[in-house]
XYZ file of C-alpha atoms in Angstrom:
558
model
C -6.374 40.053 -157.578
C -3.671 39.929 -160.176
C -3.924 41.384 -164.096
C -1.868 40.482 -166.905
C 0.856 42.584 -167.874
C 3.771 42.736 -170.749
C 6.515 40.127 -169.718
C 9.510 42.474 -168.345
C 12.522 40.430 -165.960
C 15.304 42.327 -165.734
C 18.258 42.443 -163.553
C 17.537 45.034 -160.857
C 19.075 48.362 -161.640
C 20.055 49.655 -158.348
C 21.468 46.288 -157.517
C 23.410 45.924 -160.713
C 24.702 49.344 -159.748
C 25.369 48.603 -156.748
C 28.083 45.451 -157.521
C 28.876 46.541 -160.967
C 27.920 49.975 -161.865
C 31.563 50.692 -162.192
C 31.576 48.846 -165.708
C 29.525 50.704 -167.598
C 28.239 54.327 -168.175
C 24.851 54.605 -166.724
C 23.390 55.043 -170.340
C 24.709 52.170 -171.688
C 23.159 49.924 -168.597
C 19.604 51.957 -169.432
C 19.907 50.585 -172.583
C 20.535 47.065 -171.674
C 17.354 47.120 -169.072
C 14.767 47.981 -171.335
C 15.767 45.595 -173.746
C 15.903 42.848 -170.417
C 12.493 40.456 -171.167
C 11.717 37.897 -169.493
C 10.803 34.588 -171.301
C 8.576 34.895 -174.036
C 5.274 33.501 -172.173
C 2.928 36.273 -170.675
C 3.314 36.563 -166.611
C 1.137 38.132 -163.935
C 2.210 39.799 -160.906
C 0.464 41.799 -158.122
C -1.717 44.409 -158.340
C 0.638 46.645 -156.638
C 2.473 48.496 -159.231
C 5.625 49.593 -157.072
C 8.098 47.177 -154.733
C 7.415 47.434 -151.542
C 9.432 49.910 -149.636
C 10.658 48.570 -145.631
C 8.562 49.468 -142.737
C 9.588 50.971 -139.491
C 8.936 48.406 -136.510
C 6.133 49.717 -134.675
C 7.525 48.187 -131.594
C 11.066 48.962 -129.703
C 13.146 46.471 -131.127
C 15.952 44.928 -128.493
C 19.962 45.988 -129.325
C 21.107 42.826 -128.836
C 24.713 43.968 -127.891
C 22.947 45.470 -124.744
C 22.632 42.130 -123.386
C 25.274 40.394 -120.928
C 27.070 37.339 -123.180
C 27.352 34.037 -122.388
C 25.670 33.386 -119.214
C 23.022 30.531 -121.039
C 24.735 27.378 -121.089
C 24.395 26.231 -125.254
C 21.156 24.033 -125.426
C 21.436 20.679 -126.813
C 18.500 19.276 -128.740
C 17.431 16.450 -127.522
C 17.560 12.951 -129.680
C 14.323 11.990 -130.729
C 13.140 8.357 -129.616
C 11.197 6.220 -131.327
C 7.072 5.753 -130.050
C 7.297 2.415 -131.198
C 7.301 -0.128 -134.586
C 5.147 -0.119 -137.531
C 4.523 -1.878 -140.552
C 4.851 -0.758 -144.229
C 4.235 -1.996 -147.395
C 7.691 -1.158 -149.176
C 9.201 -3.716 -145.955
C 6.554 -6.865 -146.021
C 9.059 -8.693 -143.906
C 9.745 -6.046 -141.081
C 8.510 -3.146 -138.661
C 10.064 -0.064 -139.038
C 10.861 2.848 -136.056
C 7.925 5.126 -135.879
C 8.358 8.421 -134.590
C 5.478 11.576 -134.009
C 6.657 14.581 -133.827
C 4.099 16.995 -132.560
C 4.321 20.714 -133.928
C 3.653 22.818 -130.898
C 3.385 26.649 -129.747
C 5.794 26.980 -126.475
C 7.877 29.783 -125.178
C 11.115 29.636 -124.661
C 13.562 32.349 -123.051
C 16.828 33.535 -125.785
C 18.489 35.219 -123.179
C 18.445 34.810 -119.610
C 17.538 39.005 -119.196
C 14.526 38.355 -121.507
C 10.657 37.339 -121.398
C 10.059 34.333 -122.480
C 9.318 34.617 -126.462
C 6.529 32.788 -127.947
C 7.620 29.969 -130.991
C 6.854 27.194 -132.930
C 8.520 23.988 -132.896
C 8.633 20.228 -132.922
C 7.418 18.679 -129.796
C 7.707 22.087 -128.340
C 11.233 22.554 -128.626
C 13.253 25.104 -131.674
C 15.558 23.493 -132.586
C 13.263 20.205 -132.745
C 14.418 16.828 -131.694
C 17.462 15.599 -133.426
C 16.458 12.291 -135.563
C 19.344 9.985 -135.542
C 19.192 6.849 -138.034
C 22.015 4.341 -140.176
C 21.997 4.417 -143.695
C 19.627 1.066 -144.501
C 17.509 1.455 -141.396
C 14.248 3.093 -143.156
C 11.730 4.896 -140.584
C 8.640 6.436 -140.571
C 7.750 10.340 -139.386
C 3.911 10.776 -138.106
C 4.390 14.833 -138.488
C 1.336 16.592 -136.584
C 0.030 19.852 -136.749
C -0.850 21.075 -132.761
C -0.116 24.622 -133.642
C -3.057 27.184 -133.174
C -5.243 28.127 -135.945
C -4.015 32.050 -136.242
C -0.488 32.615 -136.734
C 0.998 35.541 -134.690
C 3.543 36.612 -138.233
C 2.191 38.605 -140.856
C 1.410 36.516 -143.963
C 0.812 38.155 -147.023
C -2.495 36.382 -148.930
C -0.915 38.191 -152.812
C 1.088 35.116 -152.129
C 0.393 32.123 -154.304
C -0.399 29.431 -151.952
C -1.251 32.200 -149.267
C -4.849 33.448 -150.367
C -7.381 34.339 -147.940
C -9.034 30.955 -148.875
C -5.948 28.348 -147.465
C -5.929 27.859 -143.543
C -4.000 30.671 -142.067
C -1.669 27.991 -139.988
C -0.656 25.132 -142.672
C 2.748 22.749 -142.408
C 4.465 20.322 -144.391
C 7.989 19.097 -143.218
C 10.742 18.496 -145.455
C 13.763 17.111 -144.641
C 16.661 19.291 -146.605
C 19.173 16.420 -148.341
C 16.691 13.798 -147.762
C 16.449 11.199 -150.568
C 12.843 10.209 -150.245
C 9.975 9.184 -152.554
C 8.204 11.799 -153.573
C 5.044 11.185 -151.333
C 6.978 12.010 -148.061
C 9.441 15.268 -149.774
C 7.011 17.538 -148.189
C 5.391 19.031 -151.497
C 5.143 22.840 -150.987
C 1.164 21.984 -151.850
C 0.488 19.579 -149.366
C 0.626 21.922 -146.194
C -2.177 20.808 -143.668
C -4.170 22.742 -141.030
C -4.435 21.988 -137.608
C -5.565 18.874 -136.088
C -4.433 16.654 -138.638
C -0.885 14.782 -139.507
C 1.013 13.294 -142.788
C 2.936 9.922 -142.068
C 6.338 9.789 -143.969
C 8.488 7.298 -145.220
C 11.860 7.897 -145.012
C 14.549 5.102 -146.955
C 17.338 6.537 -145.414
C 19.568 4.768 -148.081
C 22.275 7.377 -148.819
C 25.520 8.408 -147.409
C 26.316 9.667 -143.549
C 25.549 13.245 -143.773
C 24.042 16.297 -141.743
C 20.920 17.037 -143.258
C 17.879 18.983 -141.362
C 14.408 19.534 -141.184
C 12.138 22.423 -141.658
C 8.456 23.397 -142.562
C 7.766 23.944 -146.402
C 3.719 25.083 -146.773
C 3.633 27.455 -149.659
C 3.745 31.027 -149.530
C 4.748 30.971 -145.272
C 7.371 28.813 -145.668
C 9.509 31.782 -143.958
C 7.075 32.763 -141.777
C 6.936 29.000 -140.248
C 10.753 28.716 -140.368
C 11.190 32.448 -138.606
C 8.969 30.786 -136.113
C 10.999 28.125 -135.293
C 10.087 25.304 -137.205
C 13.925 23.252 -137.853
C 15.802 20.852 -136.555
C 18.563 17.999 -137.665
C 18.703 14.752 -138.908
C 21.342 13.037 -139.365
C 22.535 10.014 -141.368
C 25.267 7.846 -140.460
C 27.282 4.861 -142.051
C 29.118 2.111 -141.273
C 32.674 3.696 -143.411
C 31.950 6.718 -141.732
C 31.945 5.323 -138.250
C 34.987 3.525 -138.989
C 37.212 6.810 -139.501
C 37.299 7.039 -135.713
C 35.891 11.085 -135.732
C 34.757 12.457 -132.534
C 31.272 10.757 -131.612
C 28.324 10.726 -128.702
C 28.880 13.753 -126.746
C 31.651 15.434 -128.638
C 29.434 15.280 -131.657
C 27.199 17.972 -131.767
C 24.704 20.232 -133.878
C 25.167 23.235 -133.968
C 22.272 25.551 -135.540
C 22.548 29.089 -136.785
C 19.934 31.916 -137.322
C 19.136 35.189 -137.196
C 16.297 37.149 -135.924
C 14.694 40.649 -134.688
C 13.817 40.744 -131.366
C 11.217 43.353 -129.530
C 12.070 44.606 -125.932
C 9.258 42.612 -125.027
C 10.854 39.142 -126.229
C 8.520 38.922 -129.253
C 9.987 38.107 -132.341
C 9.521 40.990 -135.142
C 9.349 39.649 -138.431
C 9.973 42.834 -141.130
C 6.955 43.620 -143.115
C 6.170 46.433 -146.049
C 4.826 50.025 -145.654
C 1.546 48.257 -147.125
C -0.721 46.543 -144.669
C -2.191 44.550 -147.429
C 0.999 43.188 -149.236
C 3.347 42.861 -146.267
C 6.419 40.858 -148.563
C 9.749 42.174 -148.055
C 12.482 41.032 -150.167
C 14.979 40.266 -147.446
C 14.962 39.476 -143.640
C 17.731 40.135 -141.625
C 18.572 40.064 -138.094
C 20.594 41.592 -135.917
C 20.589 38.701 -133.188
C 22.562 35.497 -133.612
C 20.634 32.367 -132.185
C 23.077 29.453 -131.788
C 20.765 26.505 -130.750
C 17.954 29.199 -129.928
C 20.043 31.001 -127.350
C 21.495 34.070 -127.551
C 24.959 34.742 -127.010
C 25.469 30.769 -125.159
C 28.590 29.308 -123.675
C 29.538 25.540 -123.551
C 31.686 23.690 -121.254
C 34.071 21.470 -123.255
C 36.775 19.341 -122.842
C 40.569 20.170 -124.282
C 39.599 17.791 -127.108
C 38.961 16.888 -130.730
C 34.685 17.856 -131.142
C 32.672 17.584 -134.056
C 30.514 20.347 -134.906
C 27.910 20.498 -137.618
C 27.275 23.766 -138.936
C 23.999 24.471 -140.278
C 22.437 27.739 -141.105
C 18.709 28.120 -140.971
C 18.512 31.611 -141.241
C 16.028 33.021 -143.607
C 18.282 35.348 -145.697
C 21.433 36.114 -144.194
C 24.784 34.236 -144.774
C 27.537 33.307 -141.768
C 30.960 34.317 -141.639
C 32.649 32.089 -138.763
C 35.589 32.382 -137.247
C 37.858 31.200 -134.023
C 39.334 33.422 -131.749
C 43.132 32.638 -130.819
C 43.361 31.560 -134.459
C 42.221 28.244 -133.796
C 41.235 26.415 -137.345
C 38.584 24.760 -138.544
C 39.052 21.058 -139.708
C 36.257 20.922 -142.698
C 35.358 17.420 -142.766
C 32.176 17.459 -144.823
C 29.789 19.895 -146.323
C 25.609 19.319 -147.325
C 26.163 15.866 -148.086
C 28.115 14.031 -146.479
C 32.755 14.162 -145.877
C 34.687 15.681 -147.878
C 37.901 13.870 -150.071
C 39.830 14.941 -146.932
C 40.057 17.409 -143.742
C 40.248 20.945 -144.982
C 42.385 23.393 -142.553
C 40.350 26.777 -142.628
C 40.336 29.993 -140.641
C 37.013 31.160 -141.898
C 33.834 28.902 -142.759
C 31.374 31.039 -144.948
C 27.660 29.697 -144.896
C 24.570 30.590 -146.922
C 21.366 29.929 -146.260
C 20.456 26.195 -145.878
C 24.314 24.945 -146.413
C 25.692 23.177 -143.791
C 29.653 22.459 -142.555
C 30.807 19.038 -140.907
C 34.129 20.587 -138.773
C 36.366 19.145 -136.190
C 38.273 21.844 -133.319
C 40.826 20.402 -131.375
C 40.398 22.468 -128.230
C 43.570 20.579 -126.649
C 46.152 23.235 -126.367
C 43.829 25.386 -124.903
C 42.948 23.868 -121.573
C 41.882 26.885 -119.009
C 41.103 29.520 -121.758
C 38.059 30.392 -123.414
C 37.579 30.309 -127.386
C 34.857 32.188 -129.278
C 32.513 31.711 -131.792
C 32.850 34.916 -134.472
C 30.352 35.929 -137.075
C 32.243 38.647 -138.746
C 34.006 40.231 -136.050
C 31.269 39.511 -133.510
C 31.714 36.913 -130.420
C 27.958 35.114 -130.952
C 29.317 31.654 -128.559
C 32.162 31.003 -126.212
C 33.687 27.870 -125.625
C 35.269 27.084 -122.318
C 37.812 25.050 -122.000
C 38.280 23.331 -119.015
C 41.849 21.771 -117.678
C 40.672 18.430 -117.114
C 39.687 15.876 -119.420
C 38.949 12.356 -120.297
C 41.475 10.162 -123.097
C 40.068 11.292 -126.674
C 40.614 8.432 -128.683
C 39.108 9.970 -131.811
C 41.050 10.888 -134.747
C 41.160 12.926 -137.821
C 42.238 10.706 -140.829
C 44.529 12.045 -144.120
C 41.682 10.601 -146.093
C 38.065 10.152 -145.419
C 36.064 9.223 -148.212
C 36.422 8.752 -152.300
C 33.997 10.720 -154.088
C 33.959 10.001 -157.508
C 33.554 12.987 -159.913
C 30.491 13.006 -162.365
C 31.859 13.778 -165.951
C 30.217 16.661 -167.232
C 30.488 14.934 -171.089
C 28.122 12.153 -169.661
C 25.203 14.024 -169.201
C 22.124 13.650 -171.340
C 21.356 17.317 -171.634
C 22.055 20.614 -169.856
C 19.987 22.678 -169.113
C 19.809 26.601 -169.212
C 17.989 28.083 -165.864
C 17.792 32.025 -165.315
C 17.540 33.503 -161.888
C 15.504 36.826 -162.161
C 13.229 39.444 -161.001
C 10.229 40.861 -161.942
C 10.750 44.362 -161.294
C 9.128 47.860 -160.758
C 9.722 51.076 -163.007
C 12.262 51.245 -160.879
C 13.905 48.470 -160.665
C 12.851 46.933 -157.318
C 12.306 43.513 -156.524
C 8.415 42.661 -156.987
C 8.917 38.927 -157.363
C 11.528 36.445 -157.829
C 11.619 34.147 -160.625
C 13.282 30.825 -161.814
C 13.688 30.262 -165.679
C 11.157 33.649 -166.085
C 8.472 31.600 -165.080
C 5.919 31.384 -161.881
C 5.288 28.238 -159.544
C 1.993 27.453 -161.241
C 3.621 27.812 -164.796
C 3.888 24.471 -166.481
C 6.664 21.837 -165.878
C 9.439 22.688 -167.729
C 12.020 20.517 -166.072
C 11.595 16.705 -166.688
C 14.808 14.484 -166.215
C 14.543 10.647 -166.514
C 15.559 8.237 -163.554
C 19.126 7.490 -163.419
C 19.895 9.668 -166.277
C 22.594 12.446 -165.827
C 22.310 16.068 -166.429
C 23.897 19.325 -166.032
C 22.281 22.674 -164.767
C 23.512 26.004 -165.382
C 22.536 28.969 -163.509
C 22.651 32.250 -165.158
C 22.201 34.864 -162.500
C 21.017 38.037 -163.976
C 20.458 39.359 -160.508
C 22.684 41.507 -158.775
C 22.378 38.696 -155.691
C 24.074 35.747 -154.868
C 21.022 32.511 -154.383
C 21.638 29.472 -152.715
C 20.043 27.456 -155.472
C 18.642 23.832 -153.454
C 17.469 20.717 -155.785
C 15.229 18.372 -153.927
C 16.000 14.764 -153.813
C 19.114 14.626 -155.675
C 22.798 15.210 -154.567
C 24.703 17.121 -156.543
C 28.760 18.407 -157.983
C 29.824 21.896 -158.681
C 30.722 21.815 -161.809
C 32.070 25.468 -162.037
C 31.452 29.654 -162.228
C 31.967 32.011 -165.254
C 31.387 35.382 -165.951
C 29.120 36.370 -168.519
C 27.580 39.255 -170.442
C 23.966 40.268 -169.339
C 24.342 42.467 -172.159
C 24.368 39.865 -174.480
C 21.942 38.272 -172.672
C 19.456 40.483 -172.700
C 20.082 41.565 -176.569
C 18.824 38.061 -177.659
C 19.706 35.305 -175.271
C 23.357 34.641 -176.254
C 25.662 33.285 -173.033
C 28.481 34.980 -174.163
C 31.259 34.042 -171.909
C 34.235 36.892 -170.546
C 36.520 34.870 -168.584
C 37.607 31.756 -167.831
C 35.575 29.368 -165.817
C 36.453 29.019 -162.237
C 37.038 25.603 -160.349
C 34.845 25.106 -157.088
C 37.209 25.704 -154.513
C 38.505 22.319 -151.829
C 35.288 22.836 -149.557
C 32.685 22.488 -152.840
C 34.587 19.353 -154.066
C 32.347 17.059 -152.218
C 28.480 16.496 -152.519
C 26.489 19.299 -152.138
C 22.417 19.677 -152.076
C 22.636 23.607 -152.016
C 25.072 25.854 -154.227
C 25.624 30.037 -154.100
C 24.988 31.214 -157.326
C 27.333 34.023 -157.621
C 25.969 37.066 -159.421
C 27.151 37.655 -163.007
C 28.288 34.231 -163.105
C 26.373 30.757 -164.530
C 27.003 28.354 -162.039
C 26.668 24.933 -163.316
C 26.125 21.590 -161.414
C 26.088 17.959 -161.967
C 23.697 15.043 -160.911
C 22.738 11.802 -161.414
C 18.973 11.993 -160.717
C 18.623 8.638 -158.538
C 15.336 8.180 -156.425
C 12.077 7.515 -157.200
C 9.748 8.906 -160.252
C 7.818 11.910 -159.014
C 7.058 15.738 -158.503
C 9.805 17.467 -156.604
C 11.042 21.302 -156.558
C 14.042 23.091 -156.862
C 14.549 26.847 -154.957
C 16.384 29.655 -153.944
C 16.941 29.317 -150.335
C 16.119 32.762 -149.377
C 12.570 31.827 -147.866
C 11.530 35.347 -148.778
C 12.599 34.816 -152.554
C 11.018 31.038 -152.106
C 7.504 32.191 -150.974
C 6.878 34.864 -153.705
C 7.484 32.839 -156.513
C 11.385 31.638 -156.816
C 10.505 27.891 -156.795
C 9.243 25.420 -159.252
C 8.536 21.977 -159.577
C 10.250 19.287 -161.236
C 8.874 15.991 -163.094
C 11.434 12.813 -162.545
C 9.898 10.439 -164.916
C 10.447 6.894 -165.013
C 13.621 5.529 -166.367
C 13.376 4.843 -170.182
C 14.219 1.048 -170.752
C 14.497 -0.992 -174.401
């Protein structure tokens, strides 16, 4: 049951203090909190009056750094194969690859000194199948739900979307980056129970890129991902494949998480000191899976590979590194290459962002190089002293990317990313534009019109902010004054604004939205007329309330 209360969003207090209390005196920021509101419309939240406060696992959880490293060789996913051709009525002239993938309980062992763990995944595997298609060769996705009809994490039914009256299991896939009419997105809405399927159409007309799949059902959409619910699809081009870039079995995924782990190879999934509202703000892990192992090793030749970065995690962002200083060469980022190859020591990846990079293990034939997250070995690469010719390359240039002119957009828009908060300023619910998932439409570009968003963080996180269907720029980040802001909704700017650095010049489906900062974006909203969303990528933020939809209407002609 929810009951109405007095609109209040404000920017958490121990938060704020926590990155900025240094600023002010602690009576001035009083002052600026109570004055916080959220928008003017009345909003409803839980019946709980306090945030909820972290539970202690009732279960020995596994210390990961007790377990021997690398002695699992790094799983590969599998490519997915076609079951066979079908017909559809946007292609009267030709059959198009059908694929089912079957959503399946398994278990799997993370470590070769663990019990197997139970999971979720696409035809039993986590990560899924990898789909592999050409730009202009459209398919079609029979996604069924095989899973059982209790799920074994703790949902919370205060949940919009997650009542005690909606299936406990429900899934709908959505395939991050995808552009896709708005039938086969995977609408938060349309999850499905057990036993029964959705068939999607996917165009696949858009730039080479590493995009992935994942489960979306409203209000579990963490608990389903946690589970083990992803995989990667990837798009490929003809002026991509003519750069040369290491391809077939020196191109590979590789897929980044983190989770808790019990003694007993269960996964733990952090829940509330309330048995009836079990949301958490936050879920972090303490064990890196790359691929679903932990702590893997791969055999590799002293050569140029391709590695595509993707981080799945629920919350937490990865810091990567190579030992021996051995660079990264960034060659693309969410959507597809970059300008050109970007020489970096450290890749830094939030939640759902992904990074297309090329190692050149050649000078180290006979050693071993690691995989770092922070200053933690999480994968080792061997490299062995024989190899094959490797007649890839790494051009000067890889692709033009045209930037969007800010001037040429048709309106630009304002977007808050908040919190409805407790008398203490803890995180109840997070909130986009002070406003709920079932609040009205708000956001209604045109077809092939242009427009500019700009975040205004009033939160004291950063939020990788994801748009369905479109691609997008980074336009750029500036301070503001949350003062200001929450006297009477000025954006009162106190610095200069900051350029997105080389690695956010290319197109992007996911952005961090620094704290204290309005991050704004560009896009040309291309795709078909529909109901979409837009989200914070933290899939705990996303299920209680951080995501709304968005109406593309038709294009206006005459």
């Amino acid at each position: 049951m929810r009951i109405s209360l007095p609109p209040f969003m404000t920017l958490s207090r121990r938060r704020f203090l926590r990155g900025a209390g240094s600023l002010v005196a602690a009576y001035t920021l009083a002052d600026a909190l109570r004055l916080a509101r959220a928008d003017t419309m009345s909003m409803t939240m839980p019946a709980r009056m306090t945030a909820p406060t972290l539970a202690a696992p009732k279960e020995p959880l596994l210390n990961p750094t007790s377990l021997t490293r690398f002695v699992d060789r790094l799983p590969i996913p599998p490519t997915a194969h076609a079951a066979g051709k079908r017909a559809h009525p946007a292609y009267p002239d030709r059959m198009l690859p059908y694929y089912r993938m079957e959503m399946r309980a398994f278990k799997a062992r993370l470590h070769r000194d663990l019990p197997a763990t139970p999971l979720w995944g696409y035809s039993g595997l986590s990560p899924g199948p990898t789909i592999d298609t050409m730009r202009g060769e459209p398919l079609l996705i029979d996604w069924v739900n095989a899973l059982p009809t209790q799920h074994f994490l703790p949902i919370d039914h205060n949940l919009h979307g997650a009542e005690r009256s909606q299936p406990e299991v429900r899934v709908v896939t959505h395939v991050h980056g995808a552009r896709v009419p708005a039938a086969s997105d995977g609408y938060p809405e349309d999850g499905y129970a057990p036993g029964h399927s959705a068939l999607y159409h996917y165009p696949s007309a858009q730039d080479a890129a590493t995009l992935w799949y994942h489960d979306h059902a409203m209000g579990i959409t963490r608990l389903n991902i946690y589970a083990g619910l992803f995989g990667t699809f990837i798009v490929r081009d003809a002026e991509e494949q003519a750069l040369g870039l290491p391809s077939g079995d020196f191109d590979l995924p590789l897929i980044l998480c983190d989770r808790l782990i019990a003694k007993d190879g269960q996964l733990y999934y952090p829940v509330s000191d309330d048995p009836s509202a079990p949301w958490v703000t936050e879920c972090h892990g303490n064990a890196v899976l790359c691929n679903g192992k932990l702590y893997p090793y791969l055999d590799v030749e002293p050569r140029r590979y391709r590695l595509r970065l993707i981080n799945v995690a629920n919350t937490s962002f990865f810091d990567l590194s190579l030992s021996h200083e051995v660079p990264f060469k960034q060659i693309g980022s969410d959507q597809g290459l970059l300008p050109v190859p970007l020489t970096r020591s450290r890749i830094e990846l939030y939640p759902a962002e992904r990074a297309d990079v090329v190692v050149d293990f050649s000078d180290m034939a006979g050693q071993s190089v690691q995989l770092h997250h922070r200053s933690e070995a999480i994968m080792e690469f061997r490299v062995h002293d024989h190899e094959r010719r490797d007649t890839s390359a790494l051009p000067a240039t890889l692709r033009s990317i045209k930037r969007i002119d800010p001037a040429s957009a048709v309106r630009d828009r304002v977007l808050t990313l908040g919190e409805l908060d407790d008398a203490n300023g803890n995180a109840m619910a997070m909130l986009l534009g002070g406003k709920r998932w079932s609040d009205p439409v708000t956001e209604d570009p045109r077809q092939n019109s242009i427009e500019t968003w700009s975040f205004v963080n009033l939160t004291g996180d950063a939020h990788p902010i994801h748009l369905h269907l479109v691609r997008f720029q980074v336009i750029d980040r500036r301070p503001f004054d949350l003062f200001a802001w929450n006297a009477d909704r000025t954006l009162k700017f106190t610095g200069p604004a900051q350029l997105p650095p080389p690695h956010e010049a290319g197109w992007k489906d996911t952005v961090r939205a620094d704290p204290g900062m309005v991050t704004r974006i560009a896009m040309h909203f291309e795709g078909e007329p529909g109901r979409y969303v837009w989200h914070c990528h933290f899939l705990e933020h996303e299920d209680n309330d951080m995501m709304r939809p968005y109406q593309l209407l038709p294009e206006q002609t005459g």
